[in-house]
Short mmCIF file of C-alpha atoms in Angstrom, two decimals:
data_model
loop_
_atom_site.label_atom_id
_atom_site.label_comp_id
_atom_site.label_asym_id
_atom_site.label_seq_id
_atom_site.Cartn_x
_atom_site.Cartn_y
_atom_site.Cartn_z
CA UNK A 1 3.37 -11.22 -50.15
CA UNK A 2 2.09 -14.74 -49.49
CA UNK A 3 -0.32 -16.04 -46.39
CA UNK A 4 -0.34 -19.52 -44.74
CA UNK A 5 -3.21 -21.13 -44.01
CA UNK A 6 -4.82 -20.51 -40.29
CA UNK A 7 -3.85 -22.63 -37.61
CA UNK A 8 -5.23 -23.19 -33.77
CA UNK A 9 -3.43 -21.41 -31.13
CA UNK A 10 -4.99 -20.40 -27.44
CA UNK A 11 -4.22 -17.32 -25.30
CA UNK A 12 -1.51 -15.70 -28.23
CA UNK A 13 1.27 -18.49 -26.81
CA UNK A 14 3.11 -18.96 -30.29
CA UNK A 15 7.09 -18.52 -30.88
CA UNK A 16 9.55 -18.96 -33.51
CA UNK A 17 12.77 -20.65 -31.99
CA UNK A 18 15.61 -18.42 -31.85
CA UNK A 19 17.79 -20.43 -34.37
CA UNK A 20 14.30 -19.59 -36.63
CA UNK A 21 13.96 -23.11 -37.66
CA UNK A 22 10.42 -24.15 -35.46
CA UNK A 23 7.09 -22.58 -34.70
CA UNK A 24 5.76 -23.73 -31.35
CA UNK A 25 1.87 -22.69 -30.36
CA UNK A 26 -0.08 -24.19 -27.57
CA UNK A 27 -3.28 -25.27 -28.30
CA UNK A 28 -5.27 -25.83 -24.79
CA UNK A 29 -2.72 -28.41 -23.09
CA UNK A 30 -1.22 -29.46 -25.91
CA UNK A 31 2.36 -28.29 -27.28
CA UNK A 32 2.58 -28.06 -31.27
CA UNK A 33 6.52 -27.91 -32.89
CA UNK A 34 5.92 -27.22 -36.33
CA UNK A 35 9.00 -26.54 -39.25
CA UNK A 36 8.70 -23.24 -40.54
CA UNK A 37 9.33 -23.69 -43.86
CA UNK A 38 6.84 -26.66 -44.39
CA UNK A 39 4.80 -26.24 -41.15
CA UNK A 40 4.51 -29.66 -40.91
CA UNK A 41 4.07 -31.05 -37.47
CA UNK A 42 7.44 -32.28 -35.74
CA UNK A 43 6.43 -32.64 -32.16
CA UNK A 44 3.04 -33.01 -30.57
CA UNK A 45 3.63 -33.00 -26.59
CA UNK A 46 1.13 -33.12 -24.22
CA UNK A 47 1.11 -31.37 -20.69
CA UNK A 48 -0.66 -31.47 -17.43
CA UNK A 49 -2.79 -28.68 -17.80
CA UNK A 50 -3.74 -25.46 -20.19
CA UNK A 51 -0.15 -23.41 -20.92
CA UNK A 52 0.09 -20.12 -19.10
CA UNK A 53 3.42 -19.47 -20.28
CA UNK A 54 5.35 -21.09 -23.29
CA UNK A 55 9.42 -20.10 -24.39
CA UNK A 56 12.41 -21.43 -25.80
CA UNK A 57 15.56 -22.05 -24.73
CA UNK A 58 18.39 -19.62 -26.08
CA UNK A 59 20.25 -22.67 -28.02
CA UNK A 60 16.31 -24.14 -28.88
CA UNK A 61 16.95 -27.46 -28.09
CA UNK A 62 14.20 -26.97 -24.89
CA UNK A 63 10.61 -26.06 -24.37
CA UNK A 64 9.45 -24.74 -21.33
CA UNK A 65 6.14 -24.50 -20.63
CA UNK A 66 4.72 -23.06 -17.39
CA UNK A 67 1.27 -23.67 -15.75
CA UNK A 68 0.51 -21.29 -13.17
CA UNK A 69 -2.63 -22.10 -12.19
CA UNK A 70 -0.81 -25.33 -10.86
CA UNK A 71 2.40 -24.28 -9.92
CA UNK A 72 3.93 -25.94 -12.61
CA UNK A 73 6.56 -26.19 -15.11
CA UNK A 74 6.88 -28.94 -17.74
CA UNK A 75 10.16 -29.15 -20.17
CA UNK A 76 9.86 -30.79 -23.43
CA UNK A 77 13.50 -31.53 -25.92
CA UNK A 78 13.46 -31.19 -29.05
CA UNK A 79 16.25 -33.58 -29.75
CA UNK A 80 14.85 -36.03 -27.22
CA UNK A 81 11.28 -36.28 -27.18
CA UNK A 82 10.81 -38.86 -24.81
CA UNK A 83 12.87 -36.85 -22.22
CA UNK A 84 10.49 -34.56 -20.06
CA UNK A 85 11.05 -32.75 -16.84
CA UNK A 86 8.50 -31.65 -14.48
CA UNK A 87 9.22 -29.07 -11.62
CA UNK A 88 5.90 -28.88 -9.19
CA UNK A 89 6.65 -25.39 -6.81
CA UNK A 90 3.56 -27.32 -4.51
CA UNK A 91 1.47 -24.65 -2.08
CA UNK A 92 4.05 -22.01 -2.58
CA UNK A 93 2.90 -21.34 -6.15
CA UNK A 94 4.18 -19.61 -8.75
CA UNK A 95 3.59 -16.27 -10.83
CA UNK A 96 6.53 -16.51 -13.39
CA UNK A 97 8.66 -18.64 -15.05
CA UNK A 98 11.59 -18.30 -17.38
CA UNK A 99 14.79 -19.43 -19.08
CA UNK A 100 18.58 -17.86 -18.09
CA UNK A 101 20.63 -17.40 -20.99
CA UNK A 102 22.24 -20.69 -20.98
CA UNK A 103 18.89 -21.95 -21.51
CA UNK A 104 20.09 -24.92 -18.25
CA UNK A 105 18.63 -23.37 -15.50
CA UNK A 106 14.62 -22.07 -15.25
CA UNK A 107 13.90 -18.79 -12.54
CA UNK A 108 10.14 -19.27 -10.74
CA UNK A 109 9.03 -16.62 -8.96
CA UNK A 110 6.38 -18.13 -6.63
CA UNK A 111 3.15 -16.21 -5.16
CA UNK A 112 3.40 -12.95 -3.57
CA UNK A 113 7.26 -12.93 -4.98
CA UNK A 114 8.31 -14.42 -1.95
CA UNK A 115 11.51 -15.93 -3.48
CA UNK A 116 13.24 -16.78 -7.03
CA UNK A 117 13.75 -20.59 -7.53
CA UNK A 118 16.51 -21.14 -9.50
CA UNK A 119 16.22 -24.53 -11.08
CA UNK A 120 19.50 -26.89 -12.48
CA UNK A 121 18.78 -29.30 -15.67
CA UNK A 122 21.77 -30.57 -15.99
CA UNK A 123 22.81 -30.96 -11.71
CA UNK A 124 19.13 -30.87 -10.63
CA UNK A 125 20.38 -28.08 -8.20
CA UNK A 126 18.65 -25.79 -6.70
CA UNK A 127 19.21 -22.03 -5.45
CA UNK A 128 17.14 -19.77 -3.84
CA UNK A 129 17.26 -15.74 -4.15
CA UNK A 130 14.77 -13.64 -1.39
CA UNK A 131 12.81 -10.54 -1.44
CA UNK A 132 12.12 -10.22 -5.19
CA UNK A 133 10.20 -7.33 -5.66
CA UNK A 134 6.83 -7.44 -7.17
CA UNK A 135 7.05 -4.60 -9.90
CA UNK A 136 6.43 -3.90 -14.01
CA UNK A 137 10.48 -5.32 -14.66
CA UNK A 138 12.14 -6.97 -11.99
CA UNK A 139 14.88 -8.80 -13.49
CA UNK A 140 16.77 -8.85 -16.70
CA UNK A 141 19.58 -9.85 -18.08
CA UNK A 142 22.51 -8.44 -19.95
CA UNK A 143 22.83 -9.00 -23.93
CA UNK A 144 26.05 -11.44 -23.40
CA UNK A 145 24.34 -13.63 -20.48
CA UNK A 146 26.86 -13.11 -17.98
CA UNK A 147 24.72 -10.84 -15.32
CA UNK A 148 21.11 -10.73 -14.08
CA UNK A 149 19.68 -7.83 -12.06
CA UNK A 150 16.99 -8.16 -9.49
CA UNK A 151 14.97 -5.50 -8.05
CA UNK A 152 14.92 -6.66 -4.36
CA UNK A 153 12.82 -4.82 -1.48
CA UNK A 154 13.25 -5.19 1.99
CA UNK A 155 12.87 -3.54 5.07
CA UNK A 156 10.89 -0.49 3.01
CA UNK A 157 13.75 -0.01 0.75
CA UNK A 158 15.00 -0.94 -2.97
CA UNK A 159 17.94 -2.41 -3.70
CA UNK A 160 19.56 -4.29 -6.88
CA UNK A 161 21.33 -7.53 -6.76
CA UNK A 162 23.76 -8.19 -9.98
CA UNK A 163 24.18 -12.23 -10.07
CA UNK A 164 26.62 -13.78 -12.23
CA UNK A 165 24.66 -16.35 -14.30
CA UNK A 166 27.57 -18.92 -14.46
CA UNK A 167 26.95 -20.09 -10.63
CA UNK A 168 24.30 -17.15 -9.60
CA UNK A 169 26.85 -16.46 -6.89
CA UNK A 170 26.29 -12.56 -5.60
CA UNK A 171 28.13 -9.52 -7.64
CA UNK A 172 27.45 -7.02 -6.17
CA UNK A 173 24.35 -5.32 -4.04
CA UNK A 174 23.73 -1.78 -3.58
CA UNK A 175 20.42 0.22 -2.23
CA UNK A 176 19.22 2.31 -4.90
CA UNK A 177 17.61 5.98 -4.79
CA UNK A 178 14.03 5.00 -5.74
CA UNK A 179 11.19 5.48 -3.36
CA UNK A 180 9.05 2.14 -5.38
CA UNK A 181 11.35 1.35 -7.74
CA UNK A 182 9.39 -0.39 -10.90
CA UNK A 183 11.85 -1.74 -13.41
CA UNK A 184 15.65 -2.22 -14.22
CA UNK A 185 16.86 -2.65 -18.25
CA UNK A 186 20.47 -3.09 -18.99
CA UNK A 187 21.55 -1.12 -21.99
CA UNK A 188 22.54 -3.42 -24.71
CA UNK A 189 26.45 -3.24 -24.55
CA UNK A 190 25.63 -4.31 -20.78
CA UNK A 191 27.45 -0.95 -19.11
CA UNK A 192 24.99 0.51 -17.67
CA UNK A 193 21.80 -0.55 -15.73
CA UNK A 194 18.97 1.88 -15.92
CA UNK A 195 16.60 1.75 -12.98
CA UNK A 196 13.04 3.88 -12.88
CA UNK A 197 10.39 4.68 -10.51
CA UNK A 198 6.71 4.35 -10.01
CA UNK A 199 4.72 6.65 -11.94
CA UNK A 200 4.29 8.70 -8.81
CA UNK A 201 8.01 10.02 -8.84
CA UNK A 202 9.76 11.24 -12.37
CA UNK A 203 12.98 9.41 -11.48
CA UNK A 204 15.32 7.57 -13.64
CA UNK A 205 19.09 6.55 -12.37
CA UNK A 206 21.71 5.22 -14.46
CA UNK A 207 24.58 2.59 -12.77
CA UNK A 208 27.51 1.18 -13.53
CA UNK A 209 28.08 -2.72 -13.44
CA UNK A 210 30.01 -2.18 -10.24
CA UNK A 211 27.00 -0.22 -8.63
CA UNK A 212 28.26 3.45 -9.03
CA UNK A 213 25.34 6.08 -9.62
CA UNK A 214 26.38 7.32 -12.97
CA UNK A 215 23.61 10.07 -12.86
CA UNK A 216 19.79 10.85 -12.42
CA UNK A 217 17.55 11.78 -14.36
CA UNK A 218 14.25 13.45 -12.90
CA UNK A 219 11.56 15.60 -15.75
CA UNK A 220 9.46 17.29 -13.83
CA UNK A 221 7.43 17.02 -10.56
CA UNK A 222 3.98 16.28 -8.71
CA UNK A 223 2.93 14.54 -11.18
CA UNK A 224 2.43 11.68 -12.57
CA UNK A 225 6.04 10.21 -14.01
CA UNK A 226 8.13 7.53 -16.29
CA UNK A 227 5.61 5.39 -18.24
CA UNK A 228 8.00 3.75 -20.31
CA UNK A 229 11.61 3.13 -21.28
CA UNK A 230 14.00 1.62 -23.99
CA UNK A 231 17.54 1.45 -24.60
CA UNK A 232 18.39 2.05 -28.07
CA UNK A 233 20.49 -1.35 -29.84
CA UNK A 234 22.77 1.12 -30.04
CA UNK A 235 23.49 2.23 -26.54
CA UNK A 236 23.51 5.65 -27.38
CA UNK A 237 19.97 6.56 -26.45
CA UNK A 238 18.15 5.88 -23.97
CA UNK A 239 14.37 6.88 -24.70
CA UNK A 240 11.82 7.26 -21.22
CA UNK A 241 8.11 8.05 -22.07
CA UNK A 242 5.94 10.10 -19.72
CA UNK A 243 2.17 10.56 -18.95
CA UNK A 244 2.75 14.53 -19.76
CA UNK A 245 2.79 12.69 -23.52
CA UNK A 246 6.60 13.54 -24.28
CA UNK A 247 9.83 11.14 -25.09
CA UNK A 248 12.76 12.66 -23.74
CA UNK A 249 15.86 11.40 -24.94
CA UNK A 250 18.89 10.74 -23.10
CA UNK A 251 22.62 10.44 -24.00
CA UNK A 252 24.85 7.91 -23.54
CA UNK A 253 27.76 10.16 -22.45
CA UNK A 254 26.53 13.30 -20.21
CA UNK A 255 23.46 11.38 -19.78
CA UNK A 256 21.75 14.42 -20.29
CA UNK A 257 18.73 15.07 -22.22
CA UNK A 258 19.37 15.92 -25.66
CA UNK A 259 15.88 16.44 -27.02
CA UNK A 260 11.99 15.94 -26.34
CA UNK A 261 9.51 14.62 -28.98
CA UNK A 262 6.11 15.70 -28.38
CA UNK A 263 2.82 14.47 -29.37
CA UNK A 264 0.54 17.00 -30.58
CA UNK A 265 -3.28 16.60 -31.11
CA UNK A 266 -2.68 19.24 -34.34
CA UNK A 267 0.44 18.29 -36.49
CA UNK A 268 2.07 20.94 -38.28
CA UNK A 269 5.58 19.91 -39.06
CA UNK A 270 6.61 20.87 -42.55
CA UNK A 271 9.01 17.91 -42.93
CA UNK A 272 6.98 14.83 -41.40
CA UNK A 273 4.30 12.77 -43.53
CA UNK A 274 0.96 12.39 -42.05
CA UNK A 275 -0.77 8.67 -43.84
CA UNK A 276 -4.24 8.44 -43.28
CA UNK A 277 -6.18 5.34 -43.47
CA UNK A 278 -8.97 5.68 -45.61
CA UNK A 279 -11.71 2.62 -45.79
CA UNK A 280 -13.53 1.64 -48.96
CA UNK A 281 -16.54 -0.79 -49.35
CA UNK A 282 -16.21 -3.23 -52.84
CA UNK A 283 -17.33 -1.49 -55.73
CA UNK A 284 -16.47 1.98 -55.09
CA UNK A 285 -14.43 3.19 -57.44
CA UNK A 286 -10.18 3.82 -56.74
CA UNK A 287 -9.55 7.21 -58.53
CA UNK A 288 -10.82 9.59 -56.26
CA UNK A 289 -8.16 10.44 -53.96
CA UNK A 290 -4.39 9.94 -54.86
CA UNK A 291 -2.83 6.92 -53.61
CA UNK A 292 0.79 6.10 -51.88
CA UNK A 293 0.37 2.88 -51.61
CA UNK A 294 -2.33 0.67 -53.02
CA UNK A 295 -4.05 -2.37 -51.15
CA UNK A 296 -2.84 -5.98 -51.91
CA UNK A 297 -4.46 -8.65 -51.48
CA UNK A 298 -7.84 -7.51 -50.72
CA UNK A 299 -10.42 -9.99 -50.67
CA UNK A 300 -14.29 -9.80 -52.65
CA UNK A 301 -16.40 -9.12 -49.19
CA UNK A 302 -14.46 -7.14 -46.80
CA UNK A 303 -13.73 -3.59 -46.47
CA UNK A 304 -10.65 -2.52 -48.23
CA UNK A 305 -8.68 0.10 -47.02
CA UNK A 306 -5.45 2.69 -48.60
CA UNK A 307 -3.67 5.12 -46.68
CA UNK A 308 -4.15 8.49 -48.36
CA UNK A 309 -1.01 11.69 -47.49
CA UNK A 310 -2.76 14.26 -45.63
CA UNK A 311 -2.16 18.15 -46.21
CA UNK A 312 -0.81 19.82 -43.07
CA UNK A 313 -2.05 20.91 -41.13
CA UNK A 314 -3.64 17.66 -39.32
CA UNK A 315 -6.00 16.80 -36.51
CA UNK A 316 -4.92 13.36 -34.45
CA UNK A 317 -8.25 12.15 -32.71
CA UNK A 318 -7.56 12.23 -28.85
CA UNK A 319 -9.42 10.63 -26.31
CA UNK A 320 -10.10 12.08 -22.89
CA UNK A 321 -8.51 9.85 -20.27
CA UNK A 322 -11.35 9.43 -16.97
CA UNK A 323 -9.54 10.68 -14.01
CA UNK A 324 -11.29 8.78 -11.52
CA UNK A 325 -9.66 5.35 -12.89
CA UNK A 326 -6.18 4.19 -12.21
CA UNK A 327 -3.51 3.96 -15.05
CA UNK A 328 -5.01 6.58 -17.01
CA UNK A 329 -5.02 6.17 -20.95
CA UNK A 330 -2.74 8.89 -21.27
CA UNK A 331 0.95 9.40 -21.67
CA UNK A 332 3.60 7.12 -23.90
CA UNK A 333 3.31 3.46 -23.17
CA UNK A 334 4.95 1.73 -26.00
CA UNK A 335 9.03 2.61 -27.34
CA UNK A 336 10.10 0.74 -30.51
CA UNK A 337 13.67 1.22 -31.71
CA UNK A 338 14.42 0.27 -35.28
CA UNK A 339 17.35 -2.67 -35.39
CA UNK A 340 19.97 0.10 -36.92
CA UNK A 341 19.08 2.59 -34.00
CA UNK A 342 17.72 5.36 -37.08
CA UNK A 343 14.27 5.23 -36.28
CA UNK A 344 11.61 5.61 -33.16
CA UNK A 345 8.41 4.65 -33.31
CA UNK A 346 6.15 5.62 -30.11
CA UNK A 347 2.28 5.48 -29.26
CA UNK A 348 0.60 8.33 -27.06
CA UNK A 349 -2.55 6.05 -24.87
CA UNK A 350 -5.08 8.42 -25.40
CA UNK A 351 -3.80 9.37 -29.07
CA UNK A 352 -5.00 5.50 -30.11
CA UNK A 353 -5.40 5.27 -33.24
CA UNK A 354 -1.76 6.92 -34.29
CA UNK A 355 1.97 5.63 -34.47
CA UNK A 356 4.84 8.20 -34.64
CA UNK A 357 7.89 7.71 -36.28
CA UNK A 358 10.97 9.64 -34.99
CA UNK A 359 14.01 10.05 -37.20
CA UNK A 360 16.84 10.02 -35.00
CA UNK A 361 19.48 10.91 -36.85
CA UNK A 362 17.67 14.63 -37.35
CA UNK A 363 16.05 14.38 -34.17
CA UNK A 364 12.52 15.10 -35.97
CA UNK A 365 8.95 13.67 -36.26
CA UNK A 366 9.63 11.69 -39.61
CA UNK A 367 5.76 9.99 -40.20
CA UNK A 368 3.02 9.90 -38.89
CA UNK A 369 0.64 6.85 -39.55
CA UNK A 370 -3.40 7.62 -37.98
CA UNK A 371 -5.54 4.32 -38.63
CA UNK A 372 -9.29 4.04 -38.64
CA UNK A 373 -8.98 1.80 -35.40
CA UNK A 374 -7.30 1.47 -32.67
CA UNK A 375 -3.29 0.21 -32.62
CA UNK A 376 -2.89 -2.71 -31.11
CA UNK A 377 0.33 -3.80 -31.75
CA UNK A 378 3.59 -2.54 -33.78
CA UNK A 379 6.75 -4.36 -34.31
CA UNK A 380 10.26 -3.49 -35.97
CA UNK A 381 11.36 -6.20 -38.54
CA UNK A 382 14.81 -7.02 -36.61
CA UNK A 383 17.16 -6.69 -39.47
CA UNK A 384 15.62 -3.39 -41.48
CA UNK A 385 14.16 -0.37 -40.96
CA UNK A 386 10.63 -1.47 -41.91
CA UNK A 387 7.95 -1.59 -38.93
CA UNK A 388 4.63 -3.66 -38.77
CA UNK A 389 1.55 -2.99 -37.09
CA UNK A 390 -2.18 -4.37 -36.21
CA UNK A 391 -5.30 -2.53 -35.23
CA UNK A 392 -7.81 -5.47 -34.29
CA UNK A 393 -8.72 -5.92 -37.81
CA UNK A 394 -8.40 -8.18 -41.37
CA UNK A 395 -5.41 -6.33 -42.31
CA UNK A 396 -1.68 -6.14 -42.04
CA UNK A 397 -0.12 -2.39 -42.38
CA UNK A 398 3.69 -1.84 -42.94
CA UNK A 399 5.74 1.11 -42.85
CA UNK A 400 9.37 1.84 -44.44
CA UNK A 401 11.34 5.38 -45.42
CA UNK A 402 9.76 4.55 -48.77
CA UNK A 403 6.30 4.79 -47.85
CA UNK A 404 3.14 2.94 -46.35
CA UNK A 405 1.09 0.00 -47.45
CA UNK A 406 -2.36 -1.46 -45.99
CA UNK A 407 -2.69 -5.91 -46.94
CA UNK A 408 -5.68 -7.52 -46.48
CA UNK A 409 -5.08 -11.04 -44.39
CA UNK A 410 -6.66 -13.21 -47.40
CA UNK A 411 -8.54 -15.64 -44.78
CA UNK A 412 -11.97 -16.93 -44.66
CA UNK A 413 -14.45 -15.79 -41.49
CA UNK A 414 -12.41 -12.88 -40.99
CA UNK A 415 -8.92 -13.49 -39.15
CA UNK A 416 -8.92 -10.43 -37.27
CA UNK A 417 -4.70 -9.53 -35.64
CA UNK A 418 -4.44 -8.83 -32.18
CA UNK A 419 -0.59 -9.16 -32.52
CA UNK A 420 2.21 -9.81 -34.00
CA UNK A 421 5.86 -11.24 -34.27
CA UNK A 422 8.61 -10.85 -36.82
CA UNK A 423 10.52 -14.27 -37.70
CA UNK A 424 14.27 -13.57 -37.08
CA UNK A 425 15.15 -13.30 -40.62
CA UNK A 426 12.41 -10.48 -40.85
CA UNK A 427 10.90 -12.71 -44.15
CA UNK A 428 8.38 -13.10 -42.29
CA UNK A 429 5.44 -12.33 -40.07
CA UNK A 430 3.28 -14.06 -37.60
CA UNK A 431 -0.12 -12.86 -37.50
CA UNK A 432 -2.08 -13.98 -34.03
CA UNK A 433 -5.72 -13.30 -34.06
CA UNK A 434 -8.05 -14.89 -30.54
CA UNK A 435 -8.10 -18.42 -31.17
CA UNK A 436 -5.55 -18.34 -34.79
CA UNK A 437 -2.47 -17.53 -36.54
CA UNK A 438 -0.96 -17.37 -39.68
CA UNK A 439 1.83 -16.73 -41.55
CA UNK A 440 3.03 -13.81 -43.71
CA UNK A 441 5.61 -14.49 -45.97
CA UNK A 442 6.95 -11.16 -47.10
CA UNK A 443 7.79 -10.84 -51.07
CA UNK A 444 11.61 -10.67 -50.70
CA UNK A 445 12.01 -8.64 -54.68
CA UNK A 446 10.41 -5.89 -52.67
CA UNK A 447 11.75 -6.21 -48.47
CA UNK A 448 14.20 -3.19 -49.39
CA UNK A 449 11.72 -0.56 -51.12
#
């Protein structure tokens, strides 16, 4: 496992291209294309203002880069770099901006989601879609391109419009059973749109492309509901977190629920392993407990740390969520499916400090993986079953079938990783700390054990 050395990057705005052939980060107002094998500088653009929002067309040939404070979007080419466009949404303002799939035409959502802007390169045409609604996921679009989904309110109600991308002309538009409906996700084979509600009412519904109810979905009552949801890449599974701190699991045929992982505060399940990070100062000596893993990596001055297997039964650290403040750190907020659909990895809010894994072939708590500090941020690597995580710290932890391993981020002044991102080949990471990133190049003798 090799590191790159740190480079500038402001408010975590850094993304491989899609082909995997760039690195673009935004330093202040400046754009930065960079090769990813050399990470030598390609591009240097500069924009109007500091970068909100930065992403890359699906065929990365284009930049977009959106500045919200100014109700503005600039759009650098790669192939062209003394082409530029410039699209100024004026008093109207704008909250959001983003690419369709044919990476041609760029969606602003303008303040108070008073309308969706839909915005030509190529014709310099322009549509307009009303009554957006305001809400955690209000559009998305199917795997293949060909459909978005917008949650639309009006007149007190939710509804769904399905657009087809080609000339955004209307498919189809149907009221939906939601009293505040707060996201739509298309399941990856693009049959069926699933559609939640607030957390006030447990209510998930499941249509067809056409706008049939397929079936509903509803947990329990009077209380507080869905917190989170994810489609398997399968389309076999659809996962929904709650705040009562279970995943139930869905099927893709009855739509039914065909299990419930729970998140206990003591762990006593014979068959799943428990890794506990365990911190060392320099100088102590390594013999004392038994290792899974050792550190790599570690540098002279920092704290090292190992995870250690812990005996069952265990006790997960749980924090008590305040009642009298609103989105309560309780409940599942994060669902990670592994790229082959085998494993689930989940976080419980006011279990911090631990990831679950979920085998989902045996339905069954597989690992469990309790850090010194809080999780920040976990990631599967897209093309195996190996997941990555960050805690706010110096180090890098990965987990795989085979076991667990904590890396120390060999940088000077203490690169601490608030996120990150797999590159698309998954031979790579990028770390982001506040103000840096660097690279991770993963040791490719070992990516399989």
């Amino acid at each position: 496992m090799n590191f790159s050395e740190v480079f500038k990057q402001t408010n975590q705005l850094c993304k491989v291209s899609p082909d995997g052939k760039y690195l673009a980060t935004c330093v202040q107002y400046r754009l930065v294309v960079r090769d990813v094998s050399t990470l030598q500088i390609l591009q240097l653009y500069t924009c109007l203002d500091q970068v909100s929002h930065m992403e890359w067309s699906s065929d990365s040939l284009f930049i977009l880069c959106a500045m919200y404070n100014r109700g503005l979007v600039q759009v650098w080419s790669l192939e062209q770099p003394d082409w530029h466009c410039k699209i100024d949404e004026g008093s109207i303002g704008l909250v959001s901006s983003r690419w369709s799939p044919d990476g041609r035409h760029i969606l602003n959502t303008t303040e108070f989601h008073l309308r969706v802007t839909v915005w030509s390169l190529c014709t310099k045409a322009v549509s307009y879609i009303k009554y957006p609604k305001a809400c955690q996921k209000g559009i998305d679009f199917s795997r293949d391109g060909r459909y978005m989904a917008l949650a639309e309110r009006r007149d007190c109600k939710d509804y769904v419009c399905v657009f087809v991308c080609d000339d955004w002309h209307l498919l189809r538009h149907f009221e939906t059973e939601t009293q505040d409906l707060a996201g739509l996700e298309w399941s990856p084979n693009g049959c069926v749109l699933a559609v939640w509600d607030s957390c006030l009412e447990y209510m998930v519904l499941l249509y067809s492309l056409d706008g049939r109810l397929l079936s509903t979905y509803s947990a329990y009552e009077w209380s507080l509901g869905v917190k989170s949801v994810s489609w398997s890449p399968s389309s076999q599974f659809l996962a929904i977190g709650s705040y009562d701190e279970k995943v139930r699991i869905l099927n893709h045929i009855t739509w039914k629920k065909i299990t419930q992982f729970e998140h206990p505060a003591i762990i006593d399940n014979t068959k799943a392993t428990v890794y506990k990070e365990a911190e060392k100062r320099p100088g102590v000596g390594s013999d004392e407990m038994p290792l899974h893993n050792i550190t790599m990596g570690a540098t002279l001055f920092n704290t090292q740390s190992k995870y250690e297997i812990c005996p069952l039964p265990v006790q997960i650290p749980v924090v008590k969520p305040d009642p009298d403040r609103a989105s309560p750190k309780i409940g599942i907020s994060v669902l990670a499916f592994s790229s082959d659909s085998r494993y689930l990895a989940t976080k419980n809010d006011n279990m911090a400090t631990a990831v679950w894994v979920w085998d989902m072939q045996k339905m069954s708590l597989e690992a469990v993986l309790e850090q010194t500090s809080a999780v920040r941020c976990f990631q599967w690597d897209p093309l195996r079953p190996r997941l990555a995580l960050c805690a706010g710290n110096t180090k890098l932890y990965l987990w795989s079938p085979g076991g667990c391993v904590s890396v120390q981020v060999p940088t000077e002044g203490g690169f601490q990783v608030q996120s990150l991102n797999w590159h698309c080949s998954g031979d790579s990471l990028i770390l982001l700390g506040k103000e840096q990133l660097c690279l991770c190049y993963m040791d490719t003798d070992q990516e399989d054990k």
